[in-house]
GROMACS .gro file of C-alpha atoms in nm:
model
  231
    1MET     CA    1   4.167  -8.257  -4.735
    2SER     CA    2   3.959  -8.425  -4.975
    3TRP     CA    3   4.113  -8.267  -5.289
    4ILE     CA    4   4.429  -8.365  -5.174
    5LEU     CA    5   4.313  -8.747  -5.106
    6GLN     CA    6   4.162  -8.745  -5.452
    7PHE     CA    7   4.514  -8.581  -5.593
    8LEU     CA    8   4.702  -8.870  -5.416
    9ALA     CA    9   4.454  -9.157  -5.553
   10ASP     CA   10   4.504  -9.013  -5.904
   11THR     CA   11   4.862  -8.995  -5.885
   12SER     CA   12   4.953  -9.323  -5.644
   13SER     CA   13   5.027  -9.526  -6.012
   14LYS     CA   14   5.245  -9.271  -6.095
   15HIS     CA   15   5.608  -9.213  -5.987
   16TYR     CA   16   5.661  -8.881  -6.029
   17VAL     CA   17   5.414  -8.554  -6.043
   18SER     CA   18   5.471  -8.276  -6.336
   19GLY     CA   19   5.495  -7.908  -6.242
   20VAL     CA   20   5.188  -7.836  -6.472
   21GLU     CA   21   4.977  -8.076  -6.280
   22VAL     CA   22   5.069  -7.922  -5.978
   23GLU     CA   23   5.028  -7.581  -6.077
   24TYR     CA   24   4.656  -7.672  -6.217
   25LEU     CA   25   4.630  -7.791  -5.898
   26LEU     CA   26   4.724  -7.483  -5.674
   27LYS     CA   27   4.511  -7.249  -5.915
   28ALA     CA   28   4.232  -7.470  -5.877
   29GLN     CA   29   4.268  -7.463  -5.529
   30GLU     CA   30   4.350  -7.076  -5.515
   31SER     CA   31   4.035  -6.969  -5.718
   32ARG     CA   32   3.835  -7.223  -5.470
   33LEU     CA   33   3.986  -7.019  -5.196
   34ARG     CA   34   3.919  -6.712  -5.331
   35THR     CA   35   3.550  -6.819  -5.391
   36LEU     CA   36   3.515  -6.901  -5.038
   37ILE     CA   37   3.675  -6.610  -4.864
   38ASP     CA   38   3.434  -6.367  -5.112
   39ASP     CA   39   3.146  -6.616  -4.966
   40VAL     CA   40   3.256  -6.543  -4.656
   41HIS     CA   41   3.346  -6.160  -4.686
   42LYS     CA   42   2.991  -6.148  -4.881
   43ARG     CA   43   2.812  -6.307  -4.575
   44ASN     CA   44   3.005  -6.108  -4.343
   45ASP     CA   45   2.887  -5.819  -4.523
   46GLU     CA   46   2.524  -5.908  -4.546
   47ARG     CA   47   2.539  -5.985  -4.152
   48VAL     CA   48   2.689  -5.619  -4.100
   49LEU     CA   49   2.425  -5.458  -4.324
   50ASN     CA   50   2.153  -5.682  -4.140
   51HIS     CA   51   2.298  -5.544  -3.817
   52SER     CA   52   2.349  -5.196  -3.945
   53GLN     CA   53   1.995  -5.181  -4.089
   54THR     CA   54   1.884  -5.325  -3.754
   55LEU     CA   55   2.078  -5.076  -3.558
   56ASN     CA   56   1.967  -4.804  -3.799
   57GLY     CA   57   1.598  -4.879  -3.723
   58GLU     CA   58   1.654  -4.884  -3.361
   59ILE     CA   59   1.844  -4.548  -3.397
   60PHE     CA   60   1.556  -4.397  -3.605
   61LYS     CA   61   1.269  -4.498  -3.331
   62LEU     CA   62   1.509  -4.362  -3.044
   63ARG     CA   63   1.523  -4.054  -3.267
   64ASP     CA   64   1.176  -4.007  -3.280
   65VAL     CA   65   1.117  -4.080  -2.946
   66LEU     CA   66   1.354  -3.840  -2.835
   67LYS     CA   67   1.256  -3.586  -3.086
   68GLU     CA   68   0.883  -3.654  -2.983
   69ARG     CA   69   1.001  -3.588  -2.579
   70HIS     CA   70   1.195  -3.303  -2.667
   71GLU     CA   71   0.900  -3.149  -2.832
   72ILE     CA   72   0.708  -3.208  -2.539
   73LEU     CA   73   0.958  -3.058  -2.295
   74ALA     CA   74   0.963  -2.768  -2.550
   75LYS     CA   75   0.620  -2.710  -2.519
   76GLN     CA   76   0.598  -2.776  -2.151
   77LEU     CA   77   0.872  -2.488  -2.119
   78GLU     CA   78   0.728  -2.240  -2.318
   79GLU     CA   79   0.369  -2.302  -2.091
   80THR     CA   80   0.578  -2.245  -1.823
   81LYS     CA   81   0.766  -1.929  -1.949
   82VAL     CA   82   0.435  -1.812  -2.037
   83PHE     CA   83   0.275  -1.863  -1.692
   84LEU     CA   84   0.589  -1.707  -1.504
   85GLN     CA   85   0.611  -1.414  -1.709
   86THR     CA   86   0.195  -1.347  -1.689
   87GLN     CA   87   0.284  -1.391  -1.303
   88ILE     CA   88   0.552  -1.190  -1.292
   89LYS     CA   89   0.361  -0.918  -1.457
   90TYR     CA   90   0.083  -0.960  -1.220
   91ILE     CA   91   0.268  -0.934  -0.965
   92ARG     CA   92   0.469  -0.642  -1.053
   93THR     CA   93   0.151  -0.451  -1.150
   94LEU     CA   94   0.009  -0.546  -0.773
   95LEU     CA   95   0.311  -0.402  -0.624
   96GLU     CA   96   0.312  -0.096  -0.828
   97SER     CA   97  -0.037  -0.081  -0.743
   98GLU     CA   98   0.007  -0.087  -0.369
   99VAL     CA   99   0.328   0.095  -0.371
  100LYS     CA  100   0.085   0.416  -0.552
  101LYS     CA  101  -0.161   0.338  -0.284
  102PHE     CA  102   0.116   0.367  -0.011
  103ASP     CA  103   0.253   0.695  -0.172
  104GLU     CA  104  -0.125   0.857  -0.193
  105SER     CA  105  -0.197   0.750   0.185
  106SER     CA  106   0.177   0.881   0.300
  107THR     CA  107   0.099   1.192   0.096
  108MET     CA  108  -0.246   1.234   0.272
  109ILE     CA  109  -0.108   1.156   0.612
  110TYR     CA  110   0.163   1.381   0.560
  111LYS     CA  111  -0.109   1.676   0.415
  112LYS     CA  112  -0.278   1.595   0.741
  113LEU     CA  113  -0.035   1.619   0.980
  114ASP     CA  114   0.059   1.962   0.815
  115VAL     CA  115  -0.310   2.083   0.848
  116VAL     CA  116  -0.338   1.922   1.208
  117ALA     CA  117   0.018   2.120   1.307
  118GLU     CA  118  -0.087   2.443   1.160
  119SER     CA  119  -0.450   2.404   1.323
  120THR     CA  120  -0.299   2.347   1.652
  121THR     CA  121  -0.068   2.635   1.661
  122ARG     CA  122  -0.346   2.848   1.547
  123LEU     CA  123  -0.615   2.711   1.802
  124ILE     CA  124  -0.332   2.796   2.052
  125GLU     CA  125  -0.283   3.133   1.958
  126ASP     CA  126  -0.658   3.172   1.936
  127ILE     CA  127  -0.695   3.043   2.286
  128THR     CA  128  -0.375   3.258   2.398
  129SER     CA  129  -0.550   3.578   2.274
  130PHE     CA  130  -0.914   3.466   2.413
  131ASN     CA  131  -0.771   3.405   2.728
  132LYS     CA  132  -0.576   3.731   2.730
  133ASP     CA  133  -0.853   3.962   2.624
  134TYR     CA  134  -1.101   3.782   2.838
  135MET     CA  135  -0.927   3.781   3.157
  136THR     CA  136  -0.885   4.180   3.090
  137GLY     CA  137  -1.238   4.232   3.028
  138LEU     CA  138  -1.333   4.029   3.322
  139GLN     CA  139  -1.091   4.254   3.519
  140ASP     CA  140  -1.287   4.592   3.434
  141LYS     CA  141  -1.611   4.412   3.483
  142LYS     CA  142  -1.517   4.339   3.839
  143LYS     CA  143  -1.370   4.672   3.879
  144GLY     CA  144  -1.724   4.804   3.737
  145ASP     CA  145  -1.935   4.582   3.934
  146ALA     CA  146  -1.721   4.716   4.253
  147LYS     CA  147  -1.793   5.089   4.174
  148VAL     CA  148  -2.199   4.969   4.083
  149PHE     CA  149  -2.191   4.826   4.443
  150ALA     CA  150  -2.019   5.070   4.604
  151LYS     CA  151  -2.259   5.327   4.491
  152VAL     CA  152  -2.575   5.135   4.529
  153GLU     CA  153  -2.471   5.043   4.906
  154GLU     CA  154  -2.411   5.436   4.934
  155PHE     CA  155  -2.718   5.548   4.797
  156LEU     CA  156  -2.915   5.271   5.038
  157THR     CA  157  -2.735   5.386   5.353
  158LYS     CA  158  -2.851   5.739   5.266
  159ILE     CA  159  -3.205   5.579   5.193
  160LYS     CA  160  -3.179   5.418   5.524
  161ALA     CA  161  -3.078   5.760   5.721
  162MET     CA  162  -3.341   5.974   5.550
  163LEU     CA  163  -3.619   5.721   5.675
  164LEU     CA  164  -3.495   5.696   6.031
  165THR     CA  165  -3.501   6.095   6.069
  166GLN     CA  166  -3.860   6.106   5.905
  167SER     CA  167  -4.112   6.024   6.169
  168THR     CA  168  -4.365   5.990   5.880
  169ILE     CA  169  -4.357   5.919   5.548
  170SER     CA  170  -4.657   5.933   5.287
  171LEU     CA  171  -4.742   5.652   5.006
  172GLU     CA  172  -4.656   5.882   4.760
  173SER     CA  173  -4.309   5.995   4.911
  174ILE     CA  174  -4.228   5.613   4.923
  175SER     CA  175  -4.364   5.556   4.563
  176GLN     CA  176  -4.130   5.816   4.468
  177MET     CA  177  -3.817   5.726   4.625
  178VAL     CA  178  -3.900   5.343   4.501
  179SER     CA  179  -3.927   5.522   4.135
  180HIS     CA  180  -3.559   5.704   4.245
  181ILE     CA  181  -3.445   5.391   4.348
  182GLN     CA  182  -3.512   5.179   4.040
  183SER     CA  183  -3.393   5.465   3.823
  184ASN     CA  184  -3.064   5.483   4.011
  185ILE     CA  185  -3.013   5.112   3.967
  186LYS     CA  186  -3.131   5.067   3.648
  187ALA     CA  187  -2.870   5.326   3.499
  188GLU     CA  188  -2.602   5.142   3.720
  189LEU     CA  189  -2.699   4.820   3.545
  190ASP     CA  190  -2.650   4.955   3.209
  191ARG     CA  191  -2.290   5.039   3.278
  192ILE     CA  192  -2.274   4.683   3.358
  193ARG     CA  193  -2.441   4.549   3.029
  194ASP     CA  194  -2.185   4.788   2.886
  195LEU     CA  195  -1.894   4.607   3.050
  196VAL     CA  196  -2.014   4.281   2.944
  197LEU     CA  197  -2.078   4.365   2.579
  198ARG     CA  198  -1.733   4.492   2.538
  199LEU     CA  199  -1.584   4.132   2.679
  200PRO     CA  200  -1.425   3.894   2.371
  201THR     CA  201  -1.756   3.735   2.195
  202ASN     CA  202  -1.550   3.474   1.981
  203ALA     CA  203  -1.383   3.122   2.100
  204PRO     CA  204  -1.177   2.942   1.891
  205ARG     CA  205  -1.306   2.595   1.838
  206VAL     CA  206  -1.125   2.303   1.749
  207VAL     CA  207  -1.052   2.273   1.374
  208GLN     CA  208  -1.199   1.998   1.172
  209VAL     CA  209  -0.976   1.821   0.907
  210SER     CA  210  -1.121   1.650   0.617
  211GLN     CA  211  -0.943   1.495   0.326
  212GLY     CA  212  -0.618   1.706   0.342
  213GLU     CA  213  -0.847   2.020   0.341
  214LYS     CA  214  -0.880   2.250   0.676
  215LYS     CA  215  -1.200   2.403   0.773
  216GLY     CA  216  -1.171   2.600   1.083
  217GLU     CA  217  -1.398   2.862   1.195
  218LEU     CA  218  -1.483   3.047   1.530
  219VAL     CA  219  -1.793   2.980   1.786
  220HIS     CA  220  -1.959   3.302   1.794
  221ARG     CA  221  -2.075   3.335   2.156
  222LYS     CA  222  -2.346   3.569   2.185
  223LEU     CA  223  -2.423   3.727   2.538
  224HIS     CA  224  -2.779   3.795   2.553
  225VAL     CA  225  -2.833   4.050   2.807
  226LYS     CA  226  -3.175   4.095   2.955
  227THR     CA  227  -3.346   4.410   3.028
  228LEU     CA  228  -3.344   4.444   3.405
  229GLU     CA  229  -3.634   4.630   3.513
  230TRP     CA  230  -3.775   4.674   3.901
  231LEU     CA  231  -4.119   4.643   3.915
   0.00000   0.00000   0.00000
C-alpha cells in the first residue's frame, strides 16, 4: 500500500500517467513480490529443514534405542533358547536312563518269574515223586515190621511154653536161651534196617533264585541206623 500511496503523491500534480510508468511500476512490484515470495519459500524451506533435521534426530535416537532393545531381546531369546535346549536334553537323557532302567528291571523280573515258575514246577514234581517213593517204602516197612513182630511174638510164645513145661532151668540154659533170643532179634532188626535204608533219602528243598539265575539243590537226608545190640 505504501508504494501505491507514494505513486499517487508523485503523480497528483499530473493529469495523466504514462504506460511506461505503469509498466515500470508493475515490474518493480512484481520483482518485489517475487523477492518476498522467495524469502517466504526460503524461510519455509529452512523451517521444514530444521523440522526435518529435528525429526531425523529423534528418529535416529528412537532407531538406536530400538536397535539396542532388539539386541537385548535377541540376546535374552538366545539365552532362553540355549537354556531350553539344555533342559530338554537333560530331560531326554533322564527319561532314556529311566526307561532303560525300567526295561532292565522288567527283564530281570520276567526272568525271575520264569525261574520261579520252573522251580515251582520242579519242586512240585520232586515232592510228588518223593511222597510216592516214601509212601511205597513206608508200606513195605510196615509189612516187614508186622512180619518181624509176628515172628518175635511167636518165638516168645514158644519160649514161654518151654519155660512152663520145665520144672528146673539152669543158669547155663538161661544164658543160652537169652543168647538165642538176642541172635534172633538182631537178625530181624537187620531186616528192619535194610528196609529203612531202602527208603528215599533225597527230599527236595526250595530253590533259591538270585539275579535271574537259579540255584537248586536237594537236601540229602541221611538216616543213621544205630546198631542195636541186646546186652
